[in-house]
Coordinates of N, CA, C and O in Angstrom, one line a residue:
Q213 N 112.1 88.8 81.8 CA 111.5 90.0 81.6 C 110.6 90.3 82.8 O 109.8 89.5 83.2
V214 N 110.7 91.5 83.4 CA 110.0 91.9 84.5 C 108.6 92.5 84.1 O 108.6 93.4 83.3
Q215 N 107.6 91.8 84.5 CA 106.3 92.3 84.2 C 105.2 91.8 85.1 O 105.3 90.8 85.8
L216 N 104.1 92.6 85.0 CA 102.8 92.2 85.7 C 101.8 91.9 84.6 O 101.7 92.8 83.7
V217 N 101.1 90.8 84.6 CA 100.1 90.5 83.6 C 98.8 90.2 84.2 O 98.7 89.3 85.0
E218 N 97.8 91.0 83.9 CA 96.4 90.8 84.3 C 95.7 89.9 83.3 O 95.9 90.0 82.1
S219 N 94.8 89.1 83.9 CA 93.9 88.3 83.0 C 92.6 88.0 83.7 O 92.5 88.3 84.9
G220 N 91.7 87.5 83.0 CA 90.4 87.2 83.6 C 89.3 88.1 83.3 O 88.1 87.9 83.7
G221 N 89.6 89.2 82.6 CA 88.5 90.1 82.2 C 87.6 89.6 81.2 O 87.9 88.5 80.6
G222 N 86.5 90.3 80.9 CA 85.6 89.9 79.8 C 84.3 90.5 80.0 O 84.1 91.5 80.7
L223 N 83.3 90.0 79.3 CA 81.9 90.4 79.3 C 81.1 89.6 80.2 O 81.1 88.3 80.1
V224 N 80.4 90.2 81.1 CA 79.5 89.5 82.1 C 78.2 90.2 82.3 O 78.2 91.5 82.2
Q225 N 77.2 89.5 82.6 CA 75.9 90.1 82.8 C 75.8 90.7 84.3 O 76.6 90.2 85.1
P226 N 75.0 91.7 84.5 CA 74.9 92.2 85.8 C 74.5 91.1 86.8 O 73.7 90.2 86.5
G227 N 75.1 91.1 88.0 CA 74.9 90.1 89.0 C 75.9 88.9 88.8 O 75.9 88.1 89.7
G228 N 76.6 88.9 87.8 CA 77.6 87.8 87.5 C 78.9 88.0 88.3 O 79.1 89.0 89.0
S229 N 79.8 87.1 88.0 CA 81.1 87.1 88.7 C 82.3 87.0 87.7 O 82.1 86.3 86.7
L230 N 83.4 87.5 88.1 CA 84.6 87.3 87.4 C 85.8 87.2 88.4 O 85.7 87.8 89.5
R231 N 86.8 86.5 88.1 CA 88.0 86.5 88.9 C 89.2 87.0 88.0 O 89.5 86.3 87.0
L232 N 89.8 88.1 88.5 CA 90.9 88.6 87.8 C 92.2 88.1 88.5 O 92.2 87.8 89.7
S233 N 93.2 87.9 87.6 CA 94.5 87.4 88.1 C 95.6 88.5 87.8 O 95.5 89.1 86.7
C234 N 96.5 88.6 88.6 CA 97.7 89.5 88.4 C 98.9 88.7 88.7 O 99.3 88.4 89.8
A235 N 99.6 88.3 87.6 CA 100.7 87.4 87.7 C 102.0 88.1 87.5 O 102.1 88.9 86.5
A236 N 103.0 87.9 88.3 CA 104.3 88.6 88.2 C 105.3 87.6 87.6 O 105.3 86.4 87.9
S237 N 106.1 88.2 86.7 CA 107.2 87.4 86.2 C 108.5 88.2 86.3 O 108.5 89.4 86.2
G238 N 109.6 87.6 86.5 CA 110.9 88.3 86.6 C 111.2 88.8 88.0 O 112.3 89.4 88.2
F239 N 110.2 88.8 88.9 CA 110.5 89.2 90.3 C 109.4 88.6 91.1 O 108.4 88.1 90.7
T240 N 109.6 88.7 92.5 CA 108.6 88.1 93.4 C 107.7 89.2 94.0 O 108.2 90.2 94.3
L241 N 106.5 88.8 94.1 CA 105.5 89.7 94.7 C 105.5 89.8 96.3 O 104.9 90.6 96.9
D242 N 106.3 88.8 96.9 CA 106.2 88.6 98.3 C 106.4 89.9 99.1 O 105.8 90.1 100.2
Y243 N 107.2 90.8 98.6 CA 107.6 92.0 99.5 C 106.9 93.3 99.1 O 107.4 94.4 99.4
Y244 N 105.9 93.1 98.3 CA 105.2 94.3 97.8 C 103.7 94.3 98.2 O 103.1 93.2 98.2
D245 N 103.2 95.4 98.6 CA 101.8 95.6 98.7 C 101.3 95.7 97.3 O 101.9 96.3 96.4
I246 N 100.2 95.1 97.0 CA 99.6 95.0 95.7 C 98.2 95.6 95.7 O 97.4 95.4 96.6
G247 N 98.0 96.5 94.7 CA 96.7 97.1 94.6 C 96.0 96.8 93.2 O 96.7 96.5 92.2
W248 N 94.7 96.8 93.3 CA 93.9 96.7 92.1 C 93.2 98.1 91.9 O 92.7 98.7 92.8
F249 N 93.3 98.5 90.6 CA 92.7 99.8 90.3 C 91.8 99.6 89.0 O 92.0 98.7 88.3
R250 N 91.0 100.6 88.8 CA 90.2 100.6 87.6 C 90.0 102.0 87.1 O 90.0 103.0 87.8
Q251 N 89.8 102.0 85.8 CA 89.6 103.3 85.1 C 88.5 103.1 84.0 O 88.7 102.4 83.1
A252 N 87.4 103.9 84.2 CA 86.4 103.9 83.2 C 86.6 105.0 82.3 O 87.3 106.0 82.6
P253 N 86.1 105.0 81.1 CA 86.2 106.1 80.1 C 85.8 107.4 80.7 O 84.7 107.5 81.3
G254 N 86.7 108.4 80.6 CA 86.3 109.7 81.0 C 86.4 109.9 82.5 O 86.1 111.0 83.1
K255 N 86.9 108.9 83.2 CA 87.0 109.0 84.7 C 88.4 108.8 85.2 O 89.2 108.2 84.4
E256 N 88.7 109.3 86.4 CA 90.0 109.1 86.9 C 90.2 107.6 87.4 O 89.3 106.9 87.7
R257 N 91.5 107.3 87.5 CA 91.8 105.9 88.0 C 91.4 105.8 89.4 O 91.6 106.8 90.2
E258 N 90.7 104.7 89.8 CA 90.2 104.5 91.1 C 90.8 103.3 91.8 O 90.9 102.2 91.2
G259 N 91.3 103.5 93.0 CA 91.8 102.4 93.8 C 90.7 101.6 94.4 O 89.8 102.2 95.0
I260 N 90.6 100.3 94.1 CA 89.4 99.6 94.6 C 89.8 98.5 95.7 O 88.9 98.2 96.5
S261 N 91.0 98.0 95.6 CA 91.4 97.1 96.6 C 92.9 96.9 96.7 O 93.6 97.2 95.7
C262 N 93.4 96.5 97.9 CA 94.8 96.3 98.0 C 95.0 95.3 99.1 O 94.2 95.1 100.0
I263 N 96.2 94.7 99.1 CA 96.6 93.7 100.1 C 98.0 93.9 100.5 O 98.9 94.1 99.6
S264 N 98.2 93.8 101.8 CA 99.6 94.1 102.3 C 100.5 92.9 102.1 O 100.0 91.7 102.1
A265 N 101.8 93.2 102.0 CA 102.8 92.1 102.0 C 103.1 91.5 103.3 O 103.4 90.3 103.5
S266 N 102.9 92.3 104.4 CA 103.4 91.9 105.7 C 102.5 90.8 106.3 O 102.9 89.8 106.8
D267 N 101.1 91.1 106.3 CA 100.2 90.2 107.0 C 99.0 89.9 106.2 O 98.0 89.3 106.8
G268 N 98.9 90.3 105.0 CA 97.8 90.1 104.2 C 96.5 90.9 104.5 O 95.4 90.6 104.0
T269 N 96.7 92.0 105.2 CA 95.6 92.9 105.5 C 95.1 93.4 104.2 O 95.8 93.8 103.3
T270 N 93.7 93.5 104.1 CA 93.1 93.9 102.9 C 92.3 95.2 103.1 O 91.8 95.4 104.2
Y271 N 92.2 96.0 102.1 CA 91.4 97.2 102.1 C 90.5 97.3 100.8 O 91.0 96.8 99.8
Y272 N 89.4 97.9 101.0 CA 88.5 98.0 99.8 C 87.9 99.4 99.8 O 87.6 100.0 100.8
A273 N 87.7 99.8 98.5 CA 86.9 101.1 98.4 C 85.4 100.8 98.7 O 85.0 99.6 98.6
D274 N 84.7 101.8 99.1 CA 83.3 101.6 99.5 C 82.5 101.1 98.3 O 81.5 100.4 98.5
S275 N 82.9 101.4 97.1 CA 82.1 101.1 95.9 C 82.1 99.6 95.7 O 81.3 99.1 95.0
V276 N 83.1 98.8 96.3 CA 83.2 97.4 96.0 C 83.2 96.6 97.3 O 83.1 95.3 97.2
K277 N 83.1 97.2 98.4 CA 83.2 96.5 99.7 C 82.0 95.6 99.8 O 80.8 95.9 99.5
G278 N 82.2 94.3 100.2 CA 81.2 93.3 100.3 C 80.9 92.6 99.0 O 80.2 91.6 99.1
R279 N 81.5 93.0 97.9 CA 81.3 92.3 96.7 C 82.6 91.8 96.1 O 82.6 90.7 95.4
F280 N 83.7 92.4 96.3 CA 85.0 92.0 95.8 C 85.9 91.5 96.9 O 85.8 91.9 98.1
I281 N 86.7 90.5 96.5 CA 87.6 89.9 97.5 C 89.0 89.8 96.9 O 89.2 89.2 95.8
I282 N 90.0 90.4 97.5 CA 91.4 90.3 97.0 C 92.1 89.3 97.8 O 91.9 89.1 99.0
S283 N 93.0 88.5 97.2 CA 93.8 87.5 97.8 C 95.1 87.4 97.1 O 95.3 87.8 96.0
R284 N 96.1 86.8 97.8 CA 97.4 86.6 97.2 C 97.9 85.2 97.4 O 97.6 84.6 98.5
D285 N 98.5 84.6 96.4 CA 99.1 83.3 96.5 C 100.6 83.5 96.2 O 101.0 83.5 95.0
N286 N 101.4 83.6 97.2 CA 102.8 83.9 97.0 C 103.5 82.8 96.3 O 104.5 83.0 95.5
A287 N 103.0 81.5 96.5 CA 103.7 80.4 95.9 C 103.5 80.5 94.4 O 104.4 80.0 93.6
K288 N 102.4 81.0 93.9 CA 102.1 81.2 92.5 C 102.5 82.6 92.0 O 102.3 82.9 90.8
N289 N 103.0 83.4 92.9 CA 103.4 84.8 92.5 C 102.3 85.5 91.8 O 102.5 86.2 90.8
T290 N 101.1 85.4 92.4 CA 99.9 85.9 91.8 C 98.9 86.5 92.8 O 98.8 86.0 94.0
V291 N 98.3 87.6 92.5 CA 97.2 88.2 93.3 C 95.9 88.1 92.5 O 95.9 88.3 91.3
Y292 N 94.9 87.8 93.2 CA 93.6 87.7 92.6 C 92.6 88.7 93.1 O 92.7 89.3 94.2
L293 N 91.6 89.0 92.2 CA 90.5 89.8 92.6 C 89.2 89.1 92.2 O 88.9 89.0 91.0
Q294 N 88.5 88.6 93.2 CA 87.2 87.9 92.9 C 86.1 89.0 93.0 O 86.0 89.7 94.0
M295 N 85.4 89.1 91.9 CA 84.4 90.1 91.8 C 83.0 89.5 91.6 O 82.8 88.7 90.7
N296 N 82.2 89.7 92.6 CA 80.8 89.2 92.6 C 79.8 90.3 92.5 O 80.1 91.4 92.8
S297 N 78.6 89.9 92.2 CA 77.5 90.8 92.2 C 77.8 92.0 91.3 O 77.6 93.2 91.7
L298 N 78.4 91.8 90.2 CA 78.9 92.9 89.3 C 77.7 93.8 88.8 O 76.6 93.3 88.6
K299 N 78.0 95.0 88.7 CA 77.1 96.0 88.3 C 77.6 96.7 87.0 O 78.8 96.7 86.7
T300 N 76.7 97.3 86.3 CA 77.1 98.0 85.1 C 78.2 99.1 85.4 O 79.1 99.3 84.5
E301 N 78.1 99.7 86.5 CA 79.1 100.7 86.9 C 80.5 100.2 87.2 O 81.4 100.9 87.4
D302 N 80.6 98.9 87.2 CA 81.9 98.2 87.4 C 82.7 98.1 86.1 O 83.9 97.7 86.1
T303 N 82.1 98.5 85.0 CA 82.7 98.4 83.7 C 83.9 99.4 83.7 O 83.8 100.6 84.0
A304 N 85.1 98.8 83.4 CA 86.3 99.6 83.4 C 87.5 98.7 82.9 O 87.3 97.5 82.8
V305 N 88.6 99.4 82.7 CA 89.9 98.6 82.6 C 90.5 98.4 84.0 O 90.7 99.4 84.7
Y306 N 90.7 97.2 84.3 CA 91.3 96.9 85.7 C 92.8 96.6 85.6 O 93.2 95.8 84.7
S307 N 93.5 97.2 86.5 CA 95.0 97.0 86.5 C 95.5 96.7 87.9 O 94.9 97.2 88.9
C308 N 96.6 96.0 87.9 CA 97.2 95.8 89.2 C 98.6 96.5 89.2 O 99.1 96.8 88.2
A309 N 99.1 96.7 90.4 CA 100.3 97.4 90.5 C 101.0 97.1 91.8 O 100.4 96.6 92.8
T310 N 102.3 97.3 91.9 CA 103.1 97.0 93.1 C 103.4 98.3 93.8 O 103.8 99.3 93.2
G311 N 103.3 98.2 95.1 CA 103.6 99.4 95.9 C 104.7 99.0 97.0 O 105.0 97.8 97.2
D312 N 105.1 100.0 97.7 CA 106.1 99.7 98.8 C 105.5 98.8 99.9 O 104.3 98.8 100.1
Y313 N 106.4 98.1 100.5 CA 106.0 97.3 101.7 C 105.4 98.1 102.8 O 106.0 99.1 103.2
G314 N 104.2 97.8 103.2 CA 103.6 98.5 104.4 C 103.0 99.9 104.1 O 103.2 100.8 104.9
L315 N 102.3 100.0 103.0 CA 101.7 101.3 102.7 C 100.7 101.7 103.7 O 100.6 102.9 104.0
G316 N 99.9 100.8 104.3 CA 98.9 101.2 105.3 C 97.6 101.7 104.7 O 97.5 102.0 103.5
R317 N 96.6 101.8 105.5 CA 95.3 102.1 105.1 C 95.2 103.4 104.3 O 94.5 103.5 103.3
L318 N 95.9 104.5 104.7 CA 95.8 105.8 104.1 C 96.3 105.9 102.7 O 95.9 106.7 101.9
K319 N 97.3 105.0 102.4 CA 98.0 105.1 101.1 C 97.7 103.9 100.2 O 97.9 104.0 99.0
C320 N 97.1 102.9 100.7 CA 97.0 101.6 100.0 C 96.1 101.7 98.7 O 96.3 101.0 97.8
L321 N 95.1 102.6 98.7 CA 94.2 102.7 97.6 C 94.6 104.0 96.7 O 93.8 104.4 95.9
T322 N 95.7 104.5 96.9 CA 96.1 105.7 96.2 C 97.0 105.4 95.0 O 98.2 104.9 95.3
P323 N 96.6 105.6 93.8 CA 97.4 105.2 92.6 C 98.8 105.7 92.7 O 99.8 105.0 92.2
A324 N 99.0 106.9 93.1 CA 100.3 107.6 93.1 C 101.4 106.9 94.0 O 102.6 107.1 93.8
E325 N 100.9 106.0 94.9 CA 101.8 105.3 95.8 C 102.4 104.0 95.1 O 103.2 103.3 95.7
Y326 N 102.0 103.7 93.9 CA 102.3 102.5 93.2 C 103.3 102.8 92.0 O 103.2 103.8 91.3
D327 N 104.3 101.9 91.9 CA 105.4 102.1 91.0 C 105.3 101.4 89.7 O 105.8 101.9 88.6
F328 N 104.8 100.2 89.7 CA 105.0 99.3 88.6 C 103.6 98.7 88.3 O 103.0 98.1 89.1
W329 N 103.2 98.9 87.0 CA 101.8 98.5 86.6 C 101.8 97.5 85.5 O 102.6 97.4 84.6
G330 N 100.7 96.7 85.5 CA 100.4 95.8 84.4 C 99.7 96.6 83.3 O 99.4 97.8 83.5
Q331 N 99.3 95.9 82.3 CA 98.8 96.6 81.1 C 97.2 96.7 81.2 O 96.6 97.5 80.5
G332 N 96.6 96.0 82.1 CA 95.2 96.1 82.3 C 94.4 95.1 81.6 O 94.8 94.5 80.6
T333 N 93.2 94.8 82.1 CA 92.3 93.9 81.4 C 90.9 94.5 81.5 O 90.5 95.1 82.5
Q334 N 90.2 94.4 80.4 CA 88.9 95.0 80.3 C 87.8 94.2 80.9 O 87.7 93.0 80.7
V335 N 87.0 94.8 81.8 CA 85.8 94.2 82.3 C 84.6 95.0 81.9 O 84.5 96.2 82.1
T336 N 83.6 94.3 81.2 CA 82.4 94.9 80.8 C 81.2 94.2 81.4 O 81.1 93.0 81.2
V337 N 80.4 95.0 82.1 CA 79.2 94.4 82.7 C 78.0 95.0 82.0 O 77.7 96.2 82.0
S338 N 77.3 94.1 81.3 CA 76.2 94.5 80.4 C 75.3 93.4 80.2 O 75.7 92.2 80.1
S339 N 74.0 93.7 80.0 CA 73.0 92.7 79.7 C 72.8 92.7 78.1 O 72.1 91.8 77.6

C-alpha cells in the first residue's frame, strides 16, 4: 500500500520540542522533494519547510526559521521535522507531502506543488 504516515505529534508546553516523522511505504522517497505543511483551524494551509531530493537543500518559512529543522534519512525512507522552542501559534495539524524532484526555492513551500499527502498529525502547544 502506497502511503505517507506522519507521527510524533502531541501536546507540549510552550518552549518545548517535538520531532515529527514522515514515513513512506510502498514507494521510495529518494526522488521526491518533501514538504512539511501545517493548518490551524480557520486558516489556510501553510508551507513551513521542505527538503530537496537532489542535494538536501532545505527551506523554511520565516515563522519557523531558526526553530525547526528538516532532515531526511533515505535509508529509513523517512523525513523528520525537529521542532524546538515551540509557541502556542505553532498549534496545527502537520502534514507531509511529496513533490516533484527539484522544485526549488520559489515552489518548495507552495502546497499546490505537492501531489501526495499524509493524513496529518496534531500538534498542540499549550500550558
